[in-house]
Coordinates of N, CA, C and O in Angstrom, one line a residue:
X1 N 0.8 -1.2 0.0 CA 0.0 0.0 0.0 C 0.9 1.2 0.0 O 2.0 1.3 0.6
X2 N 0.2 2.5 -0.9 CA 1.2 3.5 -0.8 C 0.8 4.6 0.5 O -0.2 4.9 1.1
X3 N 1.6 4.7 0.4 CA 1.9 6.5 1.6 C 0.2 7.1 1.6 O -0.1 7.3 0.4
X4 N -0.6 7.2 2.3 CA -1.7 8.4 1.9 C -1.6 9.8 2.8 O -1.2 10.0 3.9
X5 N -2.0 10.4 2.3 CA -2.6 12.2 2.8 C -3.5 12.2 3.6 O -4.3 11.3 3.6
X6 N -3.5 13.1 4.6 CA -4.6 13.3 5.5 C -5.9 13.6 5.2 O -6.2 14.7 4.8
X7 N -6.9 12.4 5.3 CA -8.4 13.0 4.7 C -8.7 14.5 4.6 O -8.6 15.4 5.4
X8 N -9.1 14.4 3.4 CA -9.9 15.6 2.9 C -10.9 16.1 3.7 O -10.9 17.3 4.1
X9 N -11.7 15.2 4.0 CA -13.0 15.2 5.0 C -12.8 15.7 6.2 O -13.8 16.2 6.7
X10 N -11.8 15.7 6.8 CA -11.4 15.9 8.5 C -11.3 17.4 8.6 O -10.2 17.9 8.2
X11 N -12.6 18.7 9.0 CA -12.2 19.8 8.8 C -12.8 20.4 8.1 O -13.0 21.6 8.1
X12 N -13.3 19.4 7.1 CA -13.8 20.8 5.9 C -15.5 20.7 6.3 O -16.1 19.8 7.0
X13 N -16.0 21.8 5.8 CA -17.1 22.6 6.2 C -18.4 21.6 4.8 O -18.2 20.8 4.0
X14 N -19.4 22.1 5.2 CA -20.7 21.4 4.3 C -20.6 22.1 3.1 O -21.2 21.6 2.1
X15 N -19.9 23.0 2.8 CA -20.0 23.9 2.0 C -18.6 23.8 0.6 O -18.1 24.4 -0.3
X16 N -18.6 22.6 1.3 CA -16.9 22.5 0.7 C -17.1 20.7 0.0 O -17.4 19.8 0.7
X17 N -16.8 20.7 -1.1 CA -16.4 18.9 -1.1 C -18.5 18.7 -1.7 O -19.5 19.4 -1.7
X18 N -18.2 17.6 -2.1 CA -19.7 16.9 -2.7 C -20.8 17.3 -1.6 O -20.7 17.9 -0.6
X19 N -22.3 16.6 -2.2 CA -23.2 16.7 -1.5 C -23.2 15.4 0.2 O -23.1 14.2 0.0
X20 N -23.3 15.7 1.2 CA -23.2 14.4 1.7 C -24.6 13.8 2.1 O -24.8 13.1 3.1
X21 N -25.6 14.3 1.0 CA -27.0 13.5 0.9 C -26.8 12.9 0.0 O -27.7 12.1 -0.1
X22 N -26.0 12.9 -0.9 CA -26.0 12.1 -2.0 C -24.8 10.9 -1.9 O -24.9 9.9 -2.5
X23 N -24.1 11.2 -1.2 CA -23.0 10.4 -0.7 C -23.7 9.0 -0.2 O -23.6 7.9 -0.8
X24 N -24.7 9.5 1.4 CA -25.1 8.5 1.7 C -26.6 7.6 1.0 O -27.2 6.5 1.3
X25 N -26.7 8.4 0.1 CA -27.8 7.5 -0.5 C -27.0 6.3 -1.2 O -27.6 5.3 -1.4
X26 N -25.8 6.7 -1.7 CA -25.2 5.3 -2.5 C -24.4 4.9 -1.2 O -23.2 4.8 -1.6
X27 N -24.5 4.7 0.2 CA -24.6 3.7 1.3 C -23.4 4.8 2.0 O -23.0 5.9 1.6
X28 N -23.2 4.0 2.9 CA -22.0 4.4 4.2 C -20.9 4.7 3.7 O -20.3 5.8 3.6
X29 N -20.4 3.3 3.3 CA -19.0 3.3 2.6 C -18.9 4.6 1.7 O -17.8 4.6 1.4
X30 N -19.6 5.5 1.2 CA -19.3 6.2 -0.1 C -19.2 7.7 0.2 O -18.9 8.7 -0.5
X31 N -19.8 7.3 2.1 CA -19.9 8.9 2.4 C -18.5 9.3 2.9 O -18.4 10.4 3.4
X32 N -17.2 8.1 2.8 CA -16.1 8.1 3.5 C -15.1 8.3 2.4 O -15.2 7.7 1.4
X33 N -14.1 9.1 2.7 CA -13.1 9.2 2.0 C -12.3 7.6 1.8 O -12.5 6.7 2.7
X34 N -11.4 7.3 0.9 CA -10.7 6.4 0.7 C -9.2 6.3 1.6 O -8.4 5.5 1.2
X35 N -9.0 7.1 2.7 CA -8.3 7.0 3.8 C -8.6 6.7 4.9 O -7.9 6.2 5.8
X36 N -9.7 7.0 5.0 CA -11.3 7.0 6.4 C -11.4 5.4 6.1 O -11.4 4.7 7.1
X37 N -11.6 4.9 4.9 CA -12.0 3.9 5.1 C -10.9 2.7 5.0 O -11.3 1.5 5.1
X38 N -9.6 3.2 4.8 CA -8.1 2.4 5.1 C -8.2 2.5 6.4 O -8.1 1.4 7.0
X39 N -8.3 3.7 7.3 CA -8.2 3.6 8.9 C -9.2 2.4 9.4 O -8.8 1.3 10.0
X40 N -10.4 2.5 9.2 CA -11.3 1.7 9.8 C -10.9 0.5 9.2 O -11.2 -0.3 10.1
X41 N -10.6 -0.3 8.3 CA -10.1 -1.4 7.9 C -8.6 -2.1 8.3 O -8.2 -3.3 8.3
X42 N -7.9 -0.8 8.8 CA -7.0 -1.3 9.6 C -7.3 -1.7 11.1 O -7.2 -2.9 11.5
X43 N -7.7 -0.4 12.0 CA -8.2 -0.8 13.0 C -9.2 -2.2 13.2 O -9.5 -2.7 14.3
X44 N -9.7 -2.7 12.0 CA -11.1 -3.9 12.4 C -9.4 -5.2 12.2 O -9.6 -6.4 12.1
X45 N -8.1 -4.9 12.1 CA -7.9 -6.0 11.6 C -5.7 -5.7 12.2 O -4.8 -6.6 12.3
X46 N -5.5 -4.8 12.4 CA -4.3 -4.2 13.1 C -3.1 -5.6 13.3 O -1.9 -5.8 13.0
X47 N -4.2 -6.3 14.1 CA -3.0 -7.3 14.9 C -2.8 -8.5 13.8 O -2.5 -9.7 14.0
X48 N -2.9 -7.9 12.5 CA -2.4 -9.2 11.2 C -1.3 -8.7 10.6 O -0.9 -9.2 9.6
X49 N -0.4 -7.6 11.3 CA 0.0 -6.8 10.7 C 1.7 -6.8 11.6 O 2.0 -6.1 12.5
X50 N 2.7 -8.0 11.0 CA 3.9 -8.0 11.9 C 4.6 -6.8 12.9 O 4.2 -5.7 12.6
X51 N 5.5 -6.8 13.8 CA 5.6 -5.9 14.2 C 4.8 -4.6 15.0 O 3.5 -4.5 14.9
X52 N 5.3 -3.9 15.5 CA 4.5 -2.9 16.1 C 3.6 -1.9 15.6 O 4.3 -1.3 14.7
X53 N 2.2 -1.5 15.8 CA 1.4 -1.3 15.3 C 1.5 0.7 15.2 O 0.7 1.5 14.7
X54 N 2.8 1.1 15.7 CA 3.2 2.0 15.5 C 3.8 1.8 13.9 O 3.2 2.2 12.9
X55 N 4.7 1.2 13.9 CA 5.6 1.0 12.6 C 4.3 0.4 11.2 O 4.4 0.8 10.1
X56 N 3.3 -0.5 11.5 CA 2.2 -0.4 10.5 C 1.6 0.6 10.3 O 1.0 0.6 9.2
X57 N 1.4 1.7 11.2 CA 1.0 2.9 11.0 C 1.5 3.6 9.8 O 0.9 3.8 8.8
X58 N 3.3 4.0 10.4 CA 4.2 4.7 9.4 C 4.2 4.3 8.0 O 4.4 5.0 7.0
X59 N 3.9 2.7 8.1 CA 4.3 2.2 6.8 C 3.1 2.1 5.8 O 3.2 2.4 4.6
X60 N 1.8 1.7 6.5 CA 0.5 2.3 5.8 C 0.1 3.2 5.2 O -0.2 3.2 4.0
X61 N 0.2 4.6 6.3 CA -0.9 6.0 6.2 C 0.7 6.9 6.6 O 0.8 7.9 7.3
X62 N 1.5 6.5 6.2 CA 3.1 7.9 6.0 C 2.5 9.2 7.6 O 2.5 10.4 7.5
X63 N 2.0 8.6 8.5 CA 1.9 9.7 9.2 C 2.5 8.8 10.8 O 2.4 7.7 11.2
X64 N 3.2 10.3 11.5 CA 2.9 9.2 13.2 C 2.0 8.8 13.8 O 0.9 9.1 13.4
X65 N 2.1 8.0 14.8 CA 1.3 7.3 15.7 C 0.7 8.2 15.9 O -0.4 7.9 15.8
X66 N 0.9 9.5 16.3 CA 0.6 10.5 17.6 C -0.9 10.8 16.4 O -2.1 10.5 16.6
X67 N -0.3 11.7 15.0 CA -1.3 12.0 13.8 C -2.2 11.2 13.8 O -3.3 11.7 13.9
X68 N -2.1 9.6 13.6 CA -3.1 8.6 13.1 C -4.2 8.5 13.9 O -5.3 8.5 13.3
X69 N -3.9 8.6 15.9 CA -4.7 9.0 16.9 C -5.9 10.0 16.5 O -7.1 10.0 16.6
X70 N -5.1 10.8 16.1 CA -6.1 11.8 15.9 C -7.6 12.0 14.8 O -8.8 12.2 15.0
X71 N -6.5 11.9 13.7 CA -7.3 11.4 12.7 C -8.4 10.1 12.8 O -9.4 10.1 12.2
X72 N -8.1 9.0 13.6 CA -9.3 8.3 14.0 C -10.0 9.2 15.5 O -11.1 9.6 15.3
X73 N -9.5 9.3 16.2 CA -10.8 10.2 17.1 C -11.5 10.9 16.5 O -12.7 10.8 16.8
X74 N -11.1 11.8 15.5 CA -12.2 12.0 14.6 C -13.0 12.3 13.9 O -13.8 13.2 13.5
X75 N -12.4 10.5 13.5 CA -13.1 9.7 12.2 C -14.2 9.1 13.2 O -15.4 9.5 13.0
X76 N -13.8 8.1 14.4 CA -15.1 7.6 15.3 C -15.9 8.4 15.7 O -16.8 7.9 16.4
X77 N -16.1 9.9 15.3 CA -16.9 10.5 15.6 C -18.2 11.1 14.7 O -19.2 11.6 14.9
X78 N -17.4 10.6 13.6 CA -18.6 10.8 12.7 C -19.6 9.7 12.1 O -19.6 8.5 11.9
X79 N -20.5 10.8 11.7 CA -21.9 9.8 11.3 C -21.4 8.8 10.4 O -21.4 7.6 10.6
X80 N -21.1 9.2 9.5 CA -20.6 8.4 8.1 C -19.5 7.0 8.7 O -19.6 5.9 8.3
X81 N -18.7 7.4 9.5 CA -18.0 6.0 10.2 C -19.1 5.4 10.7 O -19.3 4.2 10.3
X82 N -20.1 5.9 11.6 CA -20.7 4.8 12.1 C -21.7 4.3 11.5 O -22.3 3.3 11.9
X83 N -22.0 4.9 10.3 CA -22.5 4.2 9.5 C -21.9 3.0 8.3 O -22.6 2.2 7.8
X84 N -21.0 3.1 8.2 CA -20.1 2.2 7.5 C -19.7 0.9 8.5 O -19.4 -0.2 7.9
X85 N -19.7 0.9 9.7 CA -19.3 -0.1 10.7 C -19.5 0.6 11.9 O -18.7 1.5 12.4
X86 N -20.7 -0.1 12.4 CA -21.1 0.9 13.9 C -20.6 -0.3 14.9 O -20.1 0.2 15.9
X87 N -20.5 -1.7 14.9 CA -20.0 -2.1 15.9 C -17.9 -1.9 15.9 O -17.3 -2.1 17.0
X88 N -17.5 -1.6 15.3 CA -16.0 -1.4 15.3 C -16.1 0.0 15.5 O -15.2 0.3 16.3
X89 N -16.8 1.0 15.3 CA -16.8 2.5 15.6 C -17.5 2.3 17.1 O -17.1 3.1 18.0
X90 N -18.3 1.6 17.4 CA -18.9 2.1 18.9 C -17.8 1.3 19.7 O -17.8 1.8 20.9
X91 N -16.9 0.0 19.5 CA -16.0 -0.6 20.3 C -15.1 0.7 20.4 O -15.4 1.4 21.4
X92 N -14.0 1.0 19.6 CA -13.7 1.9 19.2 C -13.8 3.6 20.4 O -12.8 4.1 20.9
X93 N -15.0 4.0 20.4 CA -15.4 4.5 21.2 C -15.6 4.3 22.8 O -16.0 5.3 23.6
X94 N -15.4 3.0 23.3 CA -15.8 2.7 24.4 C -14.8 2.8 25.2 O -14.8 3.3 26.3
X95 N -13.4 1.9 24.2 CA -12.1 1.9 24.5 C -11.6 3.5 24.8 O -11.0 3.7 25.8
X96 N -11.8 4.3 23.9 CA -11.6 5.7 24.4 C -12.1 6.2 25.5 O -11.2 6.6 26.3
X97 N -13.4 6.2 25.8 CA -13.9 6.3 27.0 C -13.4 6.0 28.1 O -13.4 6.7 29.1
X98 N -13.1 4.7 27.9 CA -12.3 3.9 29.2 C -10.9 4.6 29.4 O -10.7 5.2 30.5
X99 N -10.1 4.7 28.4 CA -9.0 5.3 28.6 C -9.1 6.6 29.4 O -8.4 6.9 30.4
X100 N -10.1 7.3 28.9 CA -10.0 9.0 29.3 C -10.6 8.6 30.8 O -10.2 9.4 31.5
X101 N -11.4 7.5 31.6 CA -11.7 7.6 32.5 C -10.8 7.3 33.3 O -10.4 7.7 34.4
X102 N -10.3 6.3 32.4 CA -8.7 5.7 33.6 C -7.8 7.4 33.9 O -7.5 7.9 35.0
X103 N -7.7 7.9 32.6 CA -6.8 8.7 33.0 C -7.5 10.3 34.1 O -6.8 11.0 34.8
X104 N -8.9 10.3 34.1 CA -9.1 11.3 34.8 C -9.6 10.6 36.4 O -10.3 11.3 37.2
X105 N -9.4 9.5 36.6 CA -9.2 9.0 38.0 C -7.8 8.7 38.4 O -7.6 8.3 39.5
X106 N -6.6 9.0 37.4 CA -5.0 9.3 38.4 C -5.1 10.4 38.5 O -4.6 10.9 39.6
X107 N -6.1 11.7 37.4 CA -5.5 12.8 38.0 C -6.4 13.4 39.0 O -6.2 14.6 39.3
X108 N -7.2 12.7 39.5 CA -8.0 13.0 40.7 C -7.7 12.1 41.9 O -8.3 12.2 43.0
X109 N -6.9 11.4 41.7 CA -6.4 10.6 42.7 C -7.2 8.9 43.2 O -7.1 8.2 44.2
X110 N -7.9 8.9 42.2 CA -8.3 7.7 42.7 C -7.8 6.4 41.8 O -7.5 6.5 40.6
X111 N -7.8 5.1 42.4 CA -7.2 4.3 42.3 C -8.1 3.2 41.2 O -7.6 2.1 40.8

């Protein structure tokens, strides 16, 4: 797979880029850019992928770990992900959740 660019989609306004009523009438998948839908196909499948999933990052989507983070938080946040695969977007999201709770019970002190 080659290097890709940061979705087009991430950022831009309704006013910018195709209709996205017409996107989703020809289904989920079409309302998604073709890097939106490399991330989510990576994530449903990551651990087939030798080596650390940092380094499949770099060598997939040419961006860092820290970038790729972001770009899927969000991607899980939009409609069009969860409509393309709501149980891998709502897993996805729960795992986040958990994280952010783990992390605001160290910084409140609780165990």
């Amino acid at each position: 797979m080659t290097c890709v660019s940061f979705p087009r989609s991430m950022g831009r306004s309704q006013d910018e880029g195709g209709d996205m009523d017409t996107a989703y009438a020809l289904g989920p998948q079409a309302a998604l850019e073709d890097t939106e839908r490399e991330i989510l196909a990576f994530e449903r499948q990551w651990w087939k992928y030798g080596g650390a999933k940092e380094t499949a990052i770099r060598d997939l989507f040419g961006m860092s770990a820290t970038r790729y983070y972001q770009v899927l938080n969000s991607l899980i946040d939009t409609e069009a992900a969860l409509a393309a695969d709501p149980m891998l977007v709502k897993r996805l999201r729960r795992l986040r959740d958990a994280r952010q709770r783990e992390r605001s019970g160290r910084r409140l002190g609780a165990h």
